[in-house]
Coordinates of C-alpha atoms and ligand atoms in Angstrom, one line a residue:
M1210 CA 58.4 -166.8 -133.2
F1211 CA 57.9 -170.5 -131.2
I1212 CA 57.6 -169.9 -127.7
T1213 CA 55.3 -166.5 -127.6
G1214 CA 53.8 -166.1 -131.5
T1215 CA 49.8 -166.0 -131.8
S1216 CA 50.2 -168.1 -135.2
S1217 CA 51.9 -171.4 -132.9
A1218 CA 49.8 -170.9 -129.8
L1219 CA 46.3 -170.9 -132.1
H1220 CA 47.9 -173.6 -133.9
G1221 CA 48.0 -176.3 -131.0
A1222 CA 45.0 -174.7 -129.9
R1223 CA 43.8 -176.1 -133.3
A1224 CA 44.8 -179.5 -132.6
L1225 CA 44.3 -179.9 -129.4
G1226 CA 40.2 -178.6 -130.0
G1227 CA 39.8 -179.3 -133.6
A1228 CA 38.3 -177.1 -135.8
S1229 CA 35.2 -176.4 -133.5
A1230 CA 37.0 -175.1 -131.1
R1231 CA 36.2 -171.6 -129.4
P1232 CA 38.6 -169.2 -131.3
R1233 CA 40.5 -168.0 -128.4
V1234 CA 43.2 -164.7 -128.5
A1235 CA 46.8 -166.4 -128.1
A1236 CA 49.3 -164.3 -125.8
R1237 CA 51.0 -162.0 -128.5
G1238 CA 54.9 -161.9 -128.3
N1239 CA 56.7 -159.3 -127.6
G1240 CA 56.7 -157.0 -130.7
R1241 CA 60.8 -156.8 -130.6
G1242 CA 62.8 -157.3 -133.5
G1243 CA 65.2 -160.3 -131.6
S1244 CA 63.0 -162.4 -131.5
A1245 CA 61.2 -162.3 -134.1
F1246 CA 64.4 -162.9 -135.7
W1247 CA 65.0 -165.7 -133.7
W1248 CA 61.9 -167.2 -135.1
V1249 CA 62.8 -167.0 -138.7
V1250 CA 66.7 -168.9 -137.7
N1251 CA 65.3 -171.1 -136.0
R1252 CA 62.5 -171.9 -138.2
R1253 CA 64.6 -171.8 -141.3
R1254 CA 67.0 -174.7 -139.3
A1255 CA 63.9 -176.4 -138.6
R1256 CA 63.1 -177.1 -141.8
C1257 CA 65.7 -178.5 -143.2
L1258 CA 65.3 -181.6 -140.0
G1259 CA 63.1 -184.4 -141.6
S1260 CA 59.9 -184.8 -138.7
P1261 CA 58.4 -182.7 -137.0
A1262 CA 59.9 -184.7 -133.8
E1263 CA 63.5 -183.6 -134.9
A1264 CA 62.5 -180.2 -135.9
G1265 CA 60.8 -180.0 -132.6
Q1266 CA 64.3 -181.1 -130.7
L1267 CA 66.3 -178.7 -132.9
L1268 CA 64.0 -175.8 -131.9
C1269 CA 64.4 -176.8 -128.1
M1270 CA 68.1 -177.1 -128.2
A1271 CA 68.3 -173.4 -130.2
A1272 CA 66.0 -171.6 -127.6
R1273 CA 68.5 -173.0 -125.1
D1274 CA 71.4 -172.1 -126.6
N1275 CA 69.7 -168.8 -127.8
P1276 CA 66.6 -167.8 -126.0
P1277 CA 64.6 -165.0 -127.0
P1278 CA 65.6 -161.9 -125.3
N1279 CA 62.3 -161.3 -123.4
Q1280 CA 63.3 -164.9 -122.0
T1281 CA 66.2 -166.1 -119.7
R1282 CA 67.1 -169.9 -120.1
S1283 CA 66.1 -170.8 -117.3
S1284 CA 62.2 -169.4 -117.5
L1285 CA 62.0 -171.5 -120.5
D1286 CA 59.3 -174.1 -121.1
V1287 CA 61.4 -176.4 -123.4
D1288 CA 58.5 -179.4 -122.7
S1289 CA 55.7 -177.3 -123.4
M1290 CA 57.2 -175.5 -126.6
A1291 CA 58.4 -178.8 -127.9
S1292 CA 54.6 -180.7 -127.3
R1293 CA 53.4 -177.2 -129.3
L1294 CA 55.8 -177.6 -132.0
A1295 CA 54.3 -180.9 -132.4
A1296 CA 50.7 -180.7 -132.2
E1297 CA 51.4 -178.1 -134.7
L1298 CA 52.8 -180.5 -137.5
H1299 CA 50.7 -183.3 -136.7
A1300 CA 47.3 -180.6 -136.7
P1301 CA 45.0 -181.9 -139.6
K1302 CA 45.2 -177.7 -141.5
V1303 CA 41.7 -176.9 -141.5
D1304 CA 40.8 -174.9 -144.8
E1305 CA 39.2 -172.0 -143.2
N1306 CA 37.8 -170.8 -146.4
D1307 CA 35.5 -174.1 -146.4
V1308 CA 34.1 -173.2 -143.3
P1309 CA 30.5 -171.3 -143.5
G1310 CA 30.2 -168.0 -142.4
E1311 CA 26.7 -166.0 -141.2
P1312 CA 26.5 -162.0 -142.7
S1313 CA 27.2 -159.7 -139.6
E1314 CA 28.1 -156.4 -138.8
K1315 CA 30.0 -156.8 -137.0
A1316 CA 32.9 -158.3 -139.4
G1317 CA 32.6 -155.0 -141.1
K1318 CA 30.9 -152.8 -143.1
Q1319 CA 30.9 -151.0 -147.1
M1320 CA 31.9 -147.6 -146.8
E1321 CA 32.6 -144.6 -149.1
G1322 CA 36.9 -144.3 -149.9
R1323 CA 38.5 -142.2 -151.6
N1324 CA 36.1 -139.8 -154.5
G1325 CA 33.6 -142.1 -153.2
L1326 CA 34.4 -145.2 -154.7
P1327 CA 33.5 -147.9 -152.4
Y1328 CA 35.8 -150.5 -150.1
V1329 CA 34.8 -152.4 -147.4
L1330 CA 36.1 -152.1 -143.8
L1331 CA 36.7 -155.1 -142.3
T1332 CA 37.5 -155.6 -138.5
N1333 CA 38.2 -158.6 -136.4
E1334 CA 36.8 -157.5 -132.5
H1335 CA 39.1 -160.1 -131.4
T1336 CA 42.7 -159.7 -132.8
K1337 CA 42.2 -156.1 -132.5
Q1338 CA 42.9 -155.6 -136.6
T1339 CA 41.5 -154.0 -139.6
A1340 CA 41.3 -154.4 -143.6
E1341 CA 40.4 -152.3 -146.1
V1342 CA 39.0 -153.4 -149.7
Y1343 CA 38.0 -151.4 -152.1
L1344 CA 36.2 -152.7 -155.0
F1345 CA 37.5 -151.1 -157.1
G1346 CA 40.1 -154.2 -158.3
A1347 CA 39.2 -156.2 -155.3
C1348 CA 42.5 -154.5 -153.6
V1349 CA 43.5 -154.8 -150.3
T1350 CA 44.9 -150.9 -149.5
S1351 CA 45.1 -151.0 -146.0
W1352 CA 45.8 -153.8 -142.9
K1353 CA 46.1 -152.9 -139.7
V1354 CA 47.9 -155.2 -136.3
R1355 CA 48.7 -153.8 -133.2
D1356 CA 45.0 -152.9 -131.5
A1357 CA 44.8 -151.3 -135.1
A1358 CA 48.0 -148.7 -134.6
S1359 CA 50.9 -150.2 -137.0
E1360 CA 49.9 -150.5 -140.8
V1361 CA 51.7 -153.5 -142.7
L1362 CA 50.8 -152.6 -146.2
F1363 CA 52.6 -150.0 -148.2
L1364 CA 50.2 -147.4 -150.5
S1365 CA 52.1 -144.8 -152.6
D1366 CA 50.9 -141.2 -152.0
Q1367 CA 51.0 -141.1 -155.7
A1368 CA 48.7 -143.7 -155.7
V1369 CA 44.8 -142.7 -157.4
F1370 CA 41.2 -143.4 -156.8
D1371 CA 39.8 -142.4 -159.8
R1372 CA 39.2 -145.8 -161.9
S1373 CA 41.5 -144.4 -164.5
T1374 CA 44.3 -147.1 -163.6
A1375 CA 45.0 -149.8 -160.8
I1376 CA 45.5 -148.8 -156.9
R1377 CA 49.2 -148.3 -156.0
G1378 CA 50.0 -150.2 -153.0
G1379 CA 48.5 -152.5 -150.9
I1380 CA 47.3 -155.5 -152.0
P1381 CA 46.5 -155.8 -156.1
V1382 CA 45.3 -158.5 -157.9
C1383 CA 46.5 -159.9 -161.1
F1384 CA 44.1 -161.7 -163.0
P1385 CA 44.5 -163.5 -165.8
Q1386 CA 47.6 -162.2 -166.5
F1387 CA 50.5 -161.9 -164.5
G1388 CA 52.8 -159.6 -165.4
N1389 CA 53.2 -158.3 -169.6
Q1390 CA 53.8 -161.4 -171.4
G1391 CA 50.7 -162.0 -173.6
N1392 CA 48.1 -159.6 -175.1
L1393 CA 47.0 -157.9 -172.0
P1394 CA 47.6 -154.5 -170.2
N1395 CA 50.5 -155.2 -167.7
H1396 CA 48.9 -157.3 -164.5
G1397 CA 46.0 -158.1 -166.3
F1398 CA 42.8 -156.4 -166.1
A1399 CA 40.9 -158.1 -163.0
R1400 CA 43.0 -154.6 -161.0
S1401 CA 41.5 -152.0 -162.2
V1402 CA 37.6 -153.3 -163.1
D1403 CA 35.2 -153.0 -160.5
W1404 CA 34.0 -156.7 -158.6
K1405 CA 31.1 -156.8 -157.4
L1406 CA 30.5 -157.3 -153.2
D1407 CA 28.4 -160.6 -152.6
A1408 CA 29.0 -160.4 -148.3
I1409 CA 30.7 -159.8 -145.4
E1410 CA 30.2 -162.0 -142.5
M1411 CA 31.9 -163.8 -139.6
V1412 CA 33.1 -166.9 -139.2
E1413 CA 32.2 -166.9 -135.2
Q1414 CA 33.8 -170.7 -135.0
L1415 CA 36.8 -169.6 -136.2
G1416 CA 37.1 -165.3 -134.9
A1417 CA 37.0 -165.1 -138.1
S1418 CA 35.6 -161.3 -140.3
R1419 CA 35.9 -162.2 -144.0
C1420 CA 34.6 -160.0 -147.3
V1421 CA 33.7 -161.9 -150.6
L1422 CA 33.9 -160.4 -154.1
S1423 CA 33.4 -161.6 -157.4
L1424 CA 33.7 -160.7 -161.3
R1425 CA 32.8 -162.5 -164.1
S1426 CA 33.6 -162.0 -167.7
D1427 CA 30.0 -161.3 -168.4
D1428 CA 30.3 -158.1 -166.8
L1429 CA 33.6 -157.4 -168.1
P1430 CA 33.7 -153.6 -170.2
E1431 CA 33.6 -155.3 -173.9
E1432 CA 37.3 -154.1 -174.4
H1433 CA 38.4 -157.0 -171.7
R1434 CA 36.0 -159.1 -173.4
R1435 CA 37.5 -158.5 -176.7
L1436 CA 41.4 -158.9 -175.6
F1437 CA 39.9 -161.8 -173.1
P1438 CA 36.9 -164.1 -174.7
H1439 CA 37.0 -166.3 -172.5
K1440 CA 33.3 -167.2 -169.5
F1441 CA 35.1 -167.2 -166.1
R1442 CA 33.8 -167.1 -162.4
A1443 CA 36.2 -165.4 -159.9
Q1444 CA 35.6 -165.0 -156.3
Y1445 CA 38.0 -163.2 -154.2
R1446 CA 38.0 -164.0 -150.0
V1447 CA 39.8 -161.6 -148.0
T1448 CA 39.8 -162.5 -143.9
L1449 CA 40.6 -161.5 -140.8
N1450 CA 41.6 -164.3 -138.9
L1451 CA 43.2 -164.8 -135.7
R1452 CA 47.0 -165.7 -137.0
G1453 CA 46.6 -162.7 -139.6
L1454 CA 45.2 -161.5 -143.1
S1455 CA 44.4 -164.4 -145.5
C1456 CA 43.5 -163.8 -148.8
E1457 CA 41.8 -167.0 -151.3
L1458 CA 41.1 -166.1 -155.0
K1459 CA 39.0 -169.5 -157.2
V1460 CA 38.7 -168.9 -160.9
T1461 CA 36.2 -171.6 -162.5
N1462 CA 36.1 -172.2 -166.4
E1463 CA 32.6 -171.3 -167.0
D1464 CA 33.0 -171.8 -170.8
A1465 CA 31.4 -175.3 -172.3
S1466 CA 34.1 -176.4 -174.5
Q1467 CA 37.0 -174.1 -174.7
D1468 CA 40.1 -174.8 -171.8
L1469 CA 40.9 -171.2 -169.3
K1470 CA 44.4 -170.3 -169.6
F1471 CA 45.6 -167.6 -167.1
T1472 CA 48.5 -167.0 -164.6
A1473 CA 47.8 -164.6 -161.6
G1474 CA 48.9 -163.1 -158.2
L1475 CA 48.5 -161.7 -155.1
H1476 CA 50.9 -158.5 -155.3
N1477 CA 51.9 -157.5 -151.6
Y1478 CA 53.2 -154.4 -151.3
F1479 CA 55.1 -154.7 -147.7
K1480 CA 56.0 -151.5 -146.6
V1481 CA 59.2 -151.5 -144.5
R1482 CA 61.2 -148.6 -142.9
D1483 CA 64.0 -148.4 -144.9
I1484 CA 64.8 -150.9 -148.1
E1485 CA 69.1 -151.5 -147.7
K1486 CA 67.6 -153.3 -143.7
V1487 CA 65.4 -156.2 -145.7
R1488 CA 65.8 -159.9 -146.0
I1489 CA 63.9 -161.7 -147.6
F1490 CA 63.4 -165.8 -146.5
G1491 CA 62.5 -168.3 -148.6
C1492 CA 64.8 -167.5 -151.8
E1493 CA 67.9 -169.0 -151.8
G1494 CA 69.0 -171.6 -154.4
L1495 CA 66.0 -170.8 -156.3
E1496 CA 65.6 -170.6 -160.0
Y1497 CA 64.1 -166.9 -161.2
M1498 CA 63.6 -165.2 -164.4
D1499 CA 65.1 -161.8 -163.7
K1500 CA 63.1 -159.3 -165.3
T1501 CA 65.7 -156.5 -164.9
A1502 CA 67.7 -158.8 -167.5
G1503 CA 65.4 -159.4 -170.7
N1504 CA 63.9 -162.1 -168.8
T1505 CA 67.4 -164.2 -168.1
M1506 CA 66.9 -168.0 -166.6
R1507 CA 69.1 -167.2 -163.2
R1508 CA 69.5 -169.4 -159.9
E1509 CA 70.0 -167.9 -157.1
A1510 CA 73.1 -168.6 -154.3
D1511 CA 72.3 -171.3 -152.1
G1512 CA 74.0 -169.9 -148.9
L1513 CA 71.6 -166.4 -148.3
A1514 CA 72.0 -167.5 -144.8
S1515 CA 70.8 -164.6 -143.6
G1516 CA 68.3 -163.9 -146.5
L1517 CA 68.4 -161.6 -149.9
A1518 CA 68.9 -158.2 -149.2
I1519 CA 67.5 -155.4 -151.9
N1520 CA 70.2 -153.6 -153.0
Q1521 CA 69.4 -152.6 -156.8
H1522 CA 66.8 -153.0 -158.8
T1523 CA 65.2 -156.2 -158.0
D1524 CA 62.3 -158.0 -160.1
R1525 CA 62.6 -161.7 -160.1
V1526 CA 59.8 -164.3 -161.1
Y1527 CA 61.3 -167.3 -158.9
R1528 CA 59.9 -170.5 -160.0
E1529 CA 58.5 -173.4 -157.5
A1530 CA 58.9 -170.8 -154.3
P1531 CA 58.9 -172.7 -150.5
E1532 CA 54.9 -172.0 -149.2
E1533 CA 56.1 -170.2 -146.5
M1534 CA 58.3 -166.9 -146.7
A1535 CA 59.5 -164.5 -144.2
I1536 CA 60.3 -160.8 -144.7
F1537 CA 62.6 -159.1 -141.6
D1538 CA 62.6 -155.5 -141.9
S1539 CA 65.5 -154.7 -139.3
T1540 CA 64.8 -151.2 -138.7
A1541 CA 61.4 -151.9 -137.8
L1542 CA 61.9 -154.8 -136.2
S1543 CA 59.2 -157.2 -137.4
V1544 CA 58.7 -160.0 -139.6
M1545 CA 56.0 -160.9 -142.1
K1546 CA 55.2 -163.9 -142.9
L1547 CA 54.1 -165.4 -146.0
N1548 CA 51.9 -168.5 -146.4
K1549 CA 50.8 -169.8 -149.7
R1550 CA 48.9 -171.7 -151.6
G1551 CA 48.5 -172.9 -155.8
F1552 CA 50.3 -170.4 -156.0
P1553 CA 53.8 -172.5 -156.8
D1554 CA 56.8 -169.8 -157.6
C1555 CA 57.0 -165.7 -155.9
T1556 CA 57.8 -162.2 -157.7
V1557 CA 60.0 -160.4 -155.5
W1558 CA 60.3 -156.6 -156.4
N1559 CA 61.9 -153.5 -155.6
P1560 CA 62.1 -150.8 -158.3
Y1561 CA 65.6 -149.2 -156.2
G1562 CA 65.1 -145.9 -158.1
S1563 CA 64.8 -147.4 -161.5
Q1564 CA 64.0 -144.9 -164.3
G1565 CA 59.9 -144.3 -163.3
S1566 CA 59.5 -145.4 -159.3
D1567 CA 57.1 -144.7 -157.9
P1568 CA 59.2 -142.3 -155.1
G1569 CA 58.4 -144.1 -152.6
W1570 CA 60.2 -147.5 -153.5
G1571 CA 62.6 -146.9 -150.2
G1572 CA 59.6 -147.5 -148.5
F1573 CA 58.4 -151.4 -149.9
V1574 CA 59.2 -154.8 -150.9
C1575 CA 56.7 -156.4 -153.0
V1576 CA 57.0 -160.5 -152.4
E1577 CA 54.0 -162.0 -154.3
P1578 CA 52.5 -165.7 -154.5
V1579 CA 52.3 -165.8 -158.4
V1580 CA 51.1 -168.8 -160.6
F1581 CA 53.7 -168.5 -163.9
H1582 CA 56.1 -170.6 -164.6
N1583 CA 55.3 -174.0 -166.7
E1584 CA 52.3 -171.7 -168.6
G1585 CA 50.5 -170.7 -165.1
V1586 CA 46.5 -172.6 -165.3
T1587 CA 44.9 -174.9 -167.4
L1588 CA 41.3 -174.8 -166.6
K1589 CA 39.2 -176.9 -168.7
P1590 CA 35.4 -176.3 -168.8
G1591 CA 33.9 -176.4 -165.6
E1592 CA 36.6 -176.7 -163.8
T1593 CA 37.9 -174.8 -160.8
W1594 CA 41.4 -173.3 -159.4
T1595 CA 41.9 -171.6 -156.2
G1596 CA 45.1 -170.3 -155.0
S1597 CA 45.9 -168.2 -151.4
Q1598 CA 47.9 -166.6 -148.7
E1599 CA 47.8 -166.3 -145.3
L1600 CA 49.6 -163.2 -143.8
A1601 CA 51.2 -162.9 -140.2
A1602 CA 52.7 -160.2 -138.9
E1603 CA 55.2 -159.8 -135.7
Ligands
BG6_1025 O1 53.9 -150.4 -162.7 P1 53.4 -152.2 -162.2 O2 52.1 -152.4 -163.7 O3 52.2 -152.4 -161.2 O4 53.7 -152.8 -162.2 C1 54.3 -152.9 -160.8 C2 56.0 -154.1 -161.3 O5 54.9 -155.3 -160.2 C3 55.8 -156.6 -160.4 O6 55.0 -157.8 -159.9 C4 56.6 -157.0 -161.9 O7 57.2 -157.7 -161.6 C5 57.5 -155.6 -162.7 O8 57.5 -156.0 -163.5 C6 56.7 -154.3 -162.6 O9 57.0 -152.9 -162.6

C-alpha cells in the first residue's frame, strides 16, 4: 500500500530523517482488502521494472487508472506518492537489529503461560501491537495487530505446552536441521528445548520493543549434543517495530577447529479464514523440491499472475525465492507481507487434510523463510550467519 500504508510512510520518514529521526506512527491503511490487493498487484508489476523512477511512474499510473477503494482519482497526490516511493527505494537500509536497546519494562515482561511455561509478552505502545514469545522453542505463539485486536498467527487447538514436543503453530524456529534430511528429528531440536531469555529492551530511537533469547550447545540435553556434536551459540531477536514483527536468528560457530554445517527456517503459521481463498505471491517461475512427490525437483508455472492457490496437499521448498513475498487472504481481506534476508529459500506448506494433518489445516498456511538448498550454511570456526524476516500485516 504505497499511498496510505504504514510501511511506505515510515520508510519515507526514515529516508528523510535518517536513522535518528523520531519515530512516528504513520497513518494506517484503510484496512480494506481491495486496497491491499491493489498493493500486491502493483508492487509486483513495479518489481519487473529496472529503476526506482520507472517503478514510481508505473505505480502512479496504476493508481490513477485504478485507485484504491477509499480514494478517487482526483484525491490522489501522485507527486507525493512518487517522491515517497523514490525515497523508499533509495534510502540506505538501516539494520534495526544493529541499533542497541535499553532494558525497559515498557517493552514487555516475562509472564507465566500455559502449564506454567514462561513467555515474554512484548508490547509496542506506538502501534498497539503485542506478541507472545515462549522460551520453550523460542516460539512466537501470538502476534496481534490493529490495537491488539487481530491475531496474525495460527496456533493449533492441539498445540501442547508441556515440553514433550514442539508447539504447533506460531513461529517455531527450525535449527540446526530444516525438515527431515539429516540425522536429527524433523526440523531439528531448537523448537523443542528451552532458550535463555537475555533481555527485554526498548529501542527508543526506532520505536521498537524487542526480546533477545539465546541457545548454546553446552546447555543442550545430552541426547542432542550426541547427535549434533558441535559448539555453537544461537541468538534470536524478536522485535515489534513500527512496521510489524521482525525475527532475527544469528548462529556463531564456537568450535576452534571444525566447520559448522546446518539448515534452518522460521516456520511461520499464518492464520487465514479459508485456505481455498488464499493466494501466495513470489513463487512464480521458481524451482522447488516437491516433498509430496518423493522430493522431486519441479518448476512453478511462470504465469501465476494471481498468485499460488492451495488446492491440494502442498509441501514445496522453493530455491532462491525473492526477498519479498505476500499472502493475500481474500476472505479476511488482508495481506501479510514477508521480507526475508539471509534465508535464500522458502517453504510453502499446507497438509490439506492429508493423513495425520492438524484438524485446523483449513485455517493456516505456512510460508517459511529457509536456508536449505545448496547444502545450507557452512561456518568456519568463529564465523557468524544471520537470517531474518520482517512481517507486516495490512
Ligand atoms: O509436523 P512438523 O514436524 O511440525 O512439520 C510440519 C511440516 O513442516 C513443513 O515445514 C515441512 O515442509 C513439512 O514437510 C512438515 O510436515
